[in-house]
Coordinates of C-alpha atoms and ligand atoms in Angstrom, one line a residue:
M44 CA -14.6 -10.4 26.2
E45 CA -11.1 -8.6 26.3
R46 CA -9.8 -6.9 23.3
L47 CA -7.1 -9.5 22.4
D48 CA -8.7 -12.7 23.7
G49 CA -7.0 -15.7 22.1
V50 CA -4.7 -13.8 20.0
R51 CA -1.2 -14.9 19.7
V52 CA 1.3 -12.1 20.0
L53 CA 4.9 -12.5 19.2
L54 CA 6.7 -9.8 21.2
G55 CA 10.2 -9.1 19.9
V56 CA 12.5 -6.9 22.3
S57 CA 15.7 -5.5 20.7
G58 CA 18.6 -3.9 22.3
G59 CA 17.9 -0.3 23.5
I60 CA 17.3 1.2 27.0
A61 CA 13.6 1.4 26.0
A62 CA 13.6 -2.3 26.4
Y63 CA 12.8 -1.7 30.2
K64 CA 9.2 -0.7 29.2
A65 CA 8.6 -3.8 27.0
G66 CA 7.6 -5.6 30.2
I67 CA 4.8 -3.2 30.7
V68 CA 3.7 -3.8 27.1
A69 CA 3.8 -7.6 27.8
R70 CA 1.7 -7.1 30.9
L71 CA -0.8 -4.9 28.8
L72 CA -1.0 -7.6 26.2
V73 CA -1.6 -10.3 28.6
G74 CA -4.3 -8.1 30.5
A75 CA -5.9 -7.7 27.2
G76 CA -6.3 -11.5 26.7
A77 CA -3.3 -12.2 24.4
S78 CA -1.0 -15.1 24.6
V79 CA 2.5 -13.6 24.4
D80 CA 5.6 -15.3 23.1
T81 CA 8.7 -13.2 23.9
V82 CA 11.9 -13.3 21.9
L83 CA 14.9 -11.2 23.3
T84 CA 18.0 -10.3 21.1
R85 CA 21.3 -10.5 22.6
G86 CA 21.3 -6.7 22.9
A87 CA 17.9 -6.8 24.7
E88 CA 19.2 -9.2 27.2
R89 CA 22.0 -6.5 28.3
F90 CA 19.1 -4.4 29.3
V91 CA 16.4 -6.7 30.7
G92 CA 16.2 -10.4 31.6
T93 CA 14.1 -13.4 30.5
A94 CA 12.8 -13.9 33.9
T95 CA 10.8 -10.6 33.7
F96 CA 8.9 -11.7 30.6
E97 CA 8.5 -15.3 31.8
G98 CA 6.8 -13.9 34.9
L99 CA 4.7 -11.6 33.2
T100 CA 3.6 -13.7 30.2
G101 CA 3.6 -17.2 31.7
R102 CA 5.4 -18.7 28.9
P103 CA 8.9 -19.6 28.2
V104 CA 11.1 -16.9 26.8
R105 CA 13.5 -17.4 23.6
T106 CA 16.7 -16.0 22.8
E107 CA 18.7 -18.3 20.9
V108 CA 18.3 -19.7 17.5
W109 CA 20.8 -22.6 18.3
E110 CA 18.5 -24.3 21.0
D111 CA 15.9 -26.8 20.2
I112 CA 17.2 -27.1 16.6
A113 CA 14.8 -30.1 15.8
T114 CA 11.8 -28.2 16.8
Q115 CA 12.7 -25.1 14.7
T116 CA 11.7 -22.7 16.9
H117 CA 11.7 -19.9 14.7
V118 CA 9.3 -21.4 12.1
G119 CA 6.9 -22.6 14.9
L120 CA 6.9 -19.1 16.6
G121 CA 6.6 -17.3 13.2
R122 CA 4.0 -19.6 11.9
S123 CA 1.7 -19.5 15.1
A124 CA 1.8 -15.7 15.7
D125 CA -1.4 -13.6 14.9
V126 CA 0.8 -10.6 15.1
A127 CA 4.2 -9.4 15.7
L128 CA 5.2 -6.4 17.8
I129 CA 8.9 -5.3 17.9
Y130 CA 9.1 -2.9 21.0
P131 CA 11.6 -1.3 20.9
A132 CA 12.7 -1.6 17.3
T133 CA 16.3 -0.4 17.2
A134 CA 17.9 1.0 14.0
H135 CA 19.9 -2.3 13.6
V136 CA 16.9 -4.4 13.9
M137 CA 15.0 -2.3 11.3
A138 CA 17.9 -2.4 8.9
K139 CA 18.1 -6.3 9.1
L140 CA 14.4 -6.6 8.5
A141 CA 14.5 -4.3 5.6
G142 CA 17.3 -6.3 4.1
G143 CA 16.0 -9.7 5.0
L144 CA 18.7 -10.8 7.1
A145 CA 18.3 -13.6 9.5
D146 CA 21.2 -13.9 11.9
D147 CA 19.3 -14.4 15.4
L148 CA 16.3 -15.9 16.8
L149 CA 14.2 -12.7 16.4
T150 CA 15.1 -12.0 12.5
T151 CA 14.8 -15.7 11.5
T152 CA 11.4 -16.0 13.3
L153 CA 10.0 -12.6 11.5
L154 CA 11.3 -14.0 8.1
A155 CA 9.1 -17.1 8.8
A156 CA 6.0 -15.1 10.1
T157 CA 3.4 -13.9 7.7
C158 CA 1.3 -12.2 10.3
P159 CA 0.9 -8.3 10.6
L160 CA 4.1 -6.6 11.8
V161 CA 4.2 -3.6 14.2
L162 CA 7.4 -1.7 14.9
A163 CA 7.9 0.7 17.7
P164 CA 11.3 2.4 16.6
A165 CA 13.5 3.8 19.4
M166 CA 16.8 5.4 19.0
H167 CA 18.7 8.6 19.2
T168 CA 17.5 11.5 16.9
E169 CA 20.5 11.3 14.5
M170 CA 20.1 7.7 14.0
W171 CA 16.2 7.9 13.3
Q172 CA 16.9 10.8 10.9
H173 CA 19.8 9.1 9.1
A174 CA 19.2 8.5 5.5
A175 CA 19.7 4.8 5.8
T176 CA 17.0 4.6 8.7
R177 CA 14.6 6.7 6.8
H178 CA 15.0 4.3 3.8
N179 CA 14.7 1.2 6.0
A180 CA 11.4 2.6 7.5
E181 CA 10.0 3.3 4.1
V182 CA 10.9 -0.1 2.9
L183 CA 9.3 -1.6 5.8
R184 CA 6.2 0.5 5.5
Q185 CA 5.8 -0.3 1.8
R186 CA 5.9 -3.9 2.6
G187 CA 3.1 -3.5 4.9
A188 CA 4.7 -3.0 8.3
H189 CA 3.0 -0.7 10.7
L190 CA 5.2 1.7 12.2
V191 CA 4.0 3.5 15.5
G192 CA 6.2 6.6 16.6
P193 CA 8.8 7.3 17.7
D194 CA 7.7 10.4 19.7
D195 CA 9.5 13.4 20.2
G196 CA 10.8 13.5 23.8
V197 CA 13.5 12.9 26.4
L198 CA 16.3 10.3 25.2
M199 CA 18.8 8.6 27.0
G200 CA 21.7 10.7 28.3
G201 CA 19.4 13.6 28.7
D202 CA 19.0 14.3 24.9
S203 CA 15.6 15.3 23.6
G204 CA 14.2 15.0 20.0
P205 CA 12.4 12.4 17.8
G206 CA 13.4 8.8 18.8
R207 CA 11.7 8.0 22.0
V208 CA 9.7 4.9 22.0
V209 CA 5.9 5.4 22.1
D210 CA 4.0 4.5 25.4
P211 CA 3.4 0.7 26.0
Q212 CA -0.4 1.4 25.5
V213 CA 0.0 3.2 22.3
A214 CA 2.0 0.1 21.0
V215 CA -0.9 -2.1 22.3
D216 CA -3.4 0.0 20.4
A217 CA -1.3 -0.3 17.1
V218 CA -1.4 -4.1 17.5
V219 CA -5.3 -3.9 17.8
A220 CA -5.5 -1.6 14.8
A221 CA -3.0 -4.0 12.7
L222 CA -5.4 -7.0 13.5
E223 CA -8.3 -5.0 12.6
D224 CA -6.7 -4.2 9.2
R225 CA -5.6 -7.8 8.7
A226 CA -9.3 -9.0 9.7
A227 CA -10.9 -6.8 7.2
T228 CA -8.8 -8.1 4.0
P229 CA -10.6 -10.7 2.1
D230 CA -8.0 -13.3 2.8
G231 CA -7.0 -12.1 6.3
Q232 CA -6.7 -15.0 8.7
V233 CA -6.8 -14.1 12.4
S234 CA -7.8 -16.1 15.4
G235 CA -9.2 -15.3 18.6
S236 CA -11.4 -12.3 19.2
F237 CA -10.6 -11.0 15.8
A238 CA -11.8 -13.9 13.7
G239 CA -14.4 -13.0 11.3
R240 CA -14.3 -9.3 12.3
T241 CA -14.1 -6.4 10.0
A242 CA -13.9 -3.6 12.7
G243 CA -11.5 -0.7 12.3
V244 CA -11.5 -0.4 8.5
D245 CA -14.7 0.9 7.1
R246 CA -16.4 -1.5 4.7
D247 CA -18.1 1.5 3.1
L248 CA -18.0 0.2 -0.4
E249 CA -19.7 -3.0 0.4
G250 CA -22.0 -4.0 -2.6
T251 CA -20.4 -1.2 -4.8
R252 CA -19.3 -2.3 -8.2
V253 CA -16.0 -0.4 -9.3
L254 CA -14.0 -0.7 -12.4
V255 CA -10.5 0.5 -12.3
T256 CA -8.1 0.8 -15.1
A257 CA -4.4 0.6 -14.5
G258 CA -0.9 0.7 -16.3
G259 CA 0.3 2.2 -19.6
T260 CA -1.3 0.9 -22.9
R261 CA 1.0 -0.3 -25.8
E262 CA 0.4 0.6 -29.3
P263 CA 2.2 -1.9 -31.6
I264 CA 4.4 -0.7 -34.3
D265 CA 5.7 -4.0 -35.5
P266 CA 6.0 -7.5 -33.7
V267 CA 8.7 -6.1 -31.2
R268 CA 8.1 -2.4 -31.0
F269 CA 5.3 -0.2 -29.4
L270 CA 4.5 3.3 -28.4
G271 CA 4.1 3.3 -24.7
N272 CA 4.5 5.4 -21.6
R273 CA 6.0 5.1 -18.0
S274 CA 3.0 3.9 -16.1
S275 CA 3.8 0.8 -14.0
G276 CA 0.3 0.2 -12.9
K277 CA 0.9 1.1 -9.1
M278 CA -1.6 3.9 -8.7
G279 CA -4.4 1.6 -10.2
F280 CA -3.6 -1.5 -8.6
A281 CA -3.6 0.5 -5.3
L282 CA -7.1 1.8 -5.9
A283 CA -8.2 -1.6 -6.8
E284 CA -6.7 -3.3 -3.7
V285 CA -8.1 -0.5 -1.4
A286 CA -11.3 -0.6 -3.0
A287 CA -11.7 -4.3 -2.6
S288 CA -10.6 -4.0 1.1
R289 CA -13.4 -1.7 1.6
G290 CA -15.8 -4.2 0.3
A291 CA -16.2 -3.3 -3.3
D292 CA -16.6 -5.9 -6.0
V293 CA -13.6 -4.7 -8.1
V294 CA -12.8 -5.3 -11.8
L295 CA -9.5 -4.2 -12.7
V296 CA -8.7 -3.6 -16.5
A297 CA -4.9 -3.8 -16.5
A298 CA -2.5 -2.7 -19.3
P299 CA 0.7 -4.7 -19.2
S300 CA 2.1 -4.6 -15.5
T301 CA 4.3 -7.0 -13.5
L302 CA 2.4 -6.4 -10.4
P303 CA 0.3 -9.2 -8.6
T304 CA -3.5 -9.2 -8.8
P305 CA -4.7 -7.6 -5.5
A306 CA -6.8 -10.2 -3.4
G307 CA -10.3 -10.5 -4.3
V308 CA -10.1 -8.5 -7.6
Q309 CA -11.3 -9.6 -11.0
R310 CA -8.3 -8.8 -13.4
V311 CA -8.8 -8.3 -17.1
D312 CA -5.5 -7.9 -18.9
V313 CA -5.3 -5.6 -22.1
T314 CA -2.6 -4.3 -24.1
T315 CA -3.8 -1.5 -26.4
A316 CA -6.2 1.4 -26.0
L317 CA -8.5 -0.2 -28.1
E318 CA -8.5 -3.3 -26.1
M319 CA -9.0 -1.2 -23.0
Y320 CA -12.0 0.6 -24.6
H321 CA -13.7 -2.7 -25.2
A322 CA -13.2 -4.2 -21.9
V323 CA -14.4 -1.1 -20.2
F324 CA -17.5 -0.9 -22.1
A325 CA -18.0 -4.7 -21.7
H326 CA -18.3 -4.2 -18.1
I327 CA -19.8 -0.6 -18.0
D328 CA -23.3 -1.5 -17.5
A329 CA -22.8 -3.3 -14.1
M330 CA -20.7 -0.5 -12.7
D331 CA -21.4 2.1 -10.2
V332 CA -18.0 3.6 -10.3
V333 CA -15.3 3.8 -12.8
V334 CA -11.8 5.0 -11.9
K335 CA -9.5 5.7 -14.9
A336 CA -5.9 5.6 -13.4
A337 CA -4.4 4.2 -16.7
A338 CA -2.1 6.2 -18.8
V339 CA -3.9 5.6 -22.2
A340 CA -2.3 6.4 -25.5
D341 CA -3.9 9.1 -27.4
F342 CA -2.7 8.0 -30.7
R343 CA -1.6 4.5 -32.2
P344 CA 0.0 3.7 -35.5
S345 CA -2.4 3.6 -38.3
S346 CA -1.2 0.0 -39.2
T347 CA 1.0 -2.5 -37.5
A348 CA 3.8 -4.0 -39.7
T349 CA 3.7 -7.9 -39.5
S350 CA 7.5 -8.3 -39.6
K351 CA 10.2 -6.5 -37.7
L352 CA 11.1 -3.3 -39.4
K353 CA 14.7 -3.4 -40.4
K354 CA 17.2 -0.7 -39.8
D355 CA 18.5 -0.9 -43.3
A356 CA 15.3 0.2 -44.7
G357 CA 15.8 3.8 -43.0
A358 CA 13.8 5.5 -40.5
P359 CA 10.3 4.5 -40.8
S360 CA 7.6 7.1 -41.0
I361 CA 4.8 6.1 -38.8
E362 CA 1.4 7.7 -39.3
L363 CA -0.7 8.0 -36.1
V364 CA -4.4 8.1 -35.9
P365 CA -6.4 8.9 -32.7
N366 CA -7.5 6.4 -30.3
P367 CA -10.9 6.7 -28.7
D368 CA -11.0 8.9 -25.5
I369 CA -12.5 6.3 -23.0
L370 CA -13.1 8.6 -20.3
A371 CA -14.9 11.3 -22.5
E372 CA -16.9 8.8 -24.1
L373 CA -18.2 7.6 -20.5
G374 CA -18.8 11.3 -19.7
A375 CA -20.7 11.9 -22.9
R376 CA -22.8 8.7 -22.3
R377 CA -24.3 10.6 -19.1
D378 CA -24.9 13.7 -20.9
G379 CA -28.8 12.9 -20.4
G380 CA -28.2 13.8 -16.8
A381 CA -27.6 10.3 -15.4
D382 CA -25.4 10.4 -12.1
R383 CA -24.2 6.9 -12.6
P384 CA -21.7 5.5 -13.0
I385 CA -19.5 8.0 -11.0
L386 CA -16.6 8.8 -13.1
V387 CA -13.1 9.3 -11.6
G388 CA -10.3 10.4 -14.1
F389 CA -6.7 11.1 -13.5
A390 CA -4.5 13.8 -15.3
A391 CA -0.8 13.4 -15.7
E392 CA 0.5 17.0 -16.0
T393 CA 3.8 18.9 -16.0
D394 CA 3.0 22.5 -16.7
D395 CA 0.3 24.7 -15.0
V396 CA -1.0 21.4 -13.2
E397 CA -4.3 22.4 -11.7
A398 CA -5.5 24.5 -14.5
A399 CA -4.8 21.8 -17.1
G400 CA -6.6 19.5 -14.5
L401 CA -9.8 21.6 -14.3
A402 CA -9.9 21.8 -18.0
K403 CA -9.7 18.0 -18.5
L404 CA -12.4 17.5 -15.8
K405 CA -14.8 19.7 -17.6
R406 CA -13.9 18.4 -21.1
K407 CA -14.0 14.7 -20.0
G408 CA -17.3 15.1 -18.0
A409 CA -15.9 13.2 -15.1
D410 CA -17.2 13.8 -11.5
L411 CA -13.8 13.8 -9.9
L412 CA -10.3 14.3 -11.4
V413 CA -7.1 13.5 -9.7
V414 CA -4.1 15.7 -10.9
N415 CA -0.7 14.7 -10.4
D416 CA 2.3 16.6 -11.2
V417 CA 4.4 13.8 -13.0
S418 CA 7.6 16.0 -13.4
A419 CA 8.2 15.5 -9.7
N420 CA 10.5 12.4 -9.1
D421 CA 8.7 11.3 -5.9
A422 CA 5.1 11.4 -7.7
G423 CA 3.3 10.1 -10.6
F424 CA 4.9 7.4 -12.8
E425 CA 6.5 4.2 -11.2
V426 CA 7.2 5.4 -7.8
D427 CA 5.4 4.2 -4.7
T428 CA 4.5 7.7 -3.6
N429 CA 2.1 10.2 -5.1
R430 CA 1.0 13.9 -4.5
A431 CA -2.2 15.1 -6.0
I432 CA -5.0 17.7 -6.1
L433 CA -8.5 16.1 -6.2
L434 CA -10.8 18.2 -8.1
D435 CA -14.7 17.9 -8.0
R436 CA -16.8 19.1 -10.5
D437 CA -19.0 20.8 -8.0
G438 CA -16.0 23.1 -7.1
G439 CA -14.5 20.8 -4.4
R440 CA -10.6 20.7 -4.0
V441 CA -8.6 18.5 -1.8
E442 CA -4.7 18.6 -1.7
V443 CA -3.2 15.4 -1.0
P444 CA 0.3 15.6 0.3
L445 CA 3.0 13.1 -0.5
S446 CA 1.6 9.9 0.5
S447 CA 1.8 6.2 -0.5
K448 CA -0.2 5.3 -3.4
A449 CA -2.7 3.3 -1.1
E450 CA -3.3 6.4 0.9
V451 CA -3.8 8.5 -2.3
A452 CA -6.3 5.8 -3.2
G453 CA -7.8 6.1 0.1
V454 CA -8.6 9.8 -0.2
V455 CA -10.0 9.3 -3.8
L456 CA -12.3 6.5 -2.6
D457 CA -13.6 8.6 0.4
A458 CA -14.6 11.2 -2.2
V459 CA -16.4 8.6 -4.1
V460 CA -18.1 7.2 -1.1
A461 CA -19.3 10.8 -0.4
R462 CA -20.8 11.1 -3.8
L463 CA -22.6 7.8 -3.7
R464 CA -24.2 8.8 -0.3
A465 CA -25.1 12.3 -1.7
Ligands
LIG752 O1 0.9 3.7 -13.0 P1 1.9 4.4 -12.1 O2 3.3 4.2 -12.5 O3 1.7 4.3 -10.8 O4 1.6 6.0 -12.5 C1 0.3 6.5 -12.0 C2 -0.1 7.6 -13.2 C3 0.9 8.7 -13.3 C4 -0.2 6.9 -14.6 C5 -1.6 8.1 -12.6 O5 -1.5 8.6 -11.5 C6 -2.2 9.0 -13.8 O6 -2.0 10.2 -13.8 N1 -2.8 8.3 -14.8 C7 -3.4 9.2 -15.8 C8 -2.5 9.4 -16.8 C9 -3.0 10.0 -18.2 O7 -3.1 9.3 -19.1 O8 -3.6 11.1 -18.0 P2 -4.1 11.9 -19.3 O9 -4.2 13.4 -18.8 O10 -3.6 11.6 -20.4 O11 -5.5 11.5 -19.4 C10 -6.7 12.0 -18.5 C11 -7.7 10.9 -18.2 O12 -8.3 10.4 -19.5 C12 -7.1 9.7 -17.5 O13 -8.0 9.2 -16.8 C13 -7.2 8.6 -18.8 O14 -7.0 7.3 -18.1 C14 -8.2 9.1 -19.6 N2 -8.0 8.7 -21.1 C15 -7.0 9.3 -21.7 C16 -6.8 9.0 -23.1 C17 -7.7 8.1 -23.5 N3 -7.6 7.8 -25.1 N4 -8.7 7.5 -23.0 C18 -8.8 7.9 -21.7 O15 -9.8 7.3 -21.0

């Protein structure tokens, strides 16, 4: 069986000189067993012709959204694709995709497609490094697109630098990897040789029960006001999603968050720290791993007013009482020497970050502690990226550079798997 037997690939070719290499990509895809539908943009047609791709793929090549209106070519192509590869992807096409524009057959088709998307950017170095292109690339990445390249090398006109399209074989390998990723997700539907496959993504948490807490608790002052914090839930939701994609049975105890529940995850919504405490302890006996990414209020008002506090009554004095420390209690429960559940804490710090994290790791009796510096504007609360130091109670230390929260989650779960196996 070939690597891509029975897989339907949508090959989008946009208008850059690297379009000439797209013919080799088509040949490699077909050689690997794929059925390839090619869409050329008008710019691509200036560099290469439809006949090349019809000859290589044995299928009609499309260029126009205004042809065959009744058959809705874009919807049909988009829905039937198992994976889309844009090779080369120009700065212009990336900008249109990031903005959700649909003004030609390729972009309308991609808006109608729900399959994995692989982009092989190609452009001059200045264009690739332009803030707009960096932004568009990040938007597409965060939306789940796989960007492969560009390479650093010789460009059109004798220039040299980052912007050269990756080799055709590298792009085809990226297509295979994207299909493997999709096949490994609980709702991933892929046909051909990937149907039912879980290769590529490690299912190393198969059968492991993981509880994740996420978001910021809210402690009510009166019916309309609360004490809260900036946590959006992104870090915890990413952990839940990645753990589930690696085979874990995941319970996500979520403080208020607008994020959708990751596929295959059991979600328990809570509001206050006390509710989170009860939800965690209701599930704890069944858990192998607990990851506490939530930002939990350390204090709550000693009482909650039943009616809205009136401004005319003057500034209220709010007496605070401590909330239970959920992580510390979980750590204390294992004092007898039990090594389960594995406990992973987070620490949101602003000063002397690592020392404060180490102290917390010990004080709370966790196995692992993820310290993030929340004073940085690209890490910690609300943003899609994080930068962390992962501390192990046995003295291990891993620095995670600025990465997506899913990537940080991956590193944390690698450390969990190592402890599970130890
Ligand atoms: O949600 P995002 O916007 O993506 O932001 C992510 C994050 C910054 C919230 C996350 O990365 C993070 O750092 N979470 C922990 C925040 C925090 O409350 O840290 P802390 O240092 O106050 O608490 C240390 C640990 O004890 C945490 O695991 C916390 O869940 C736990 N804790 C704290 C207080 C309490 N009463 N009970 C607890 O279990």
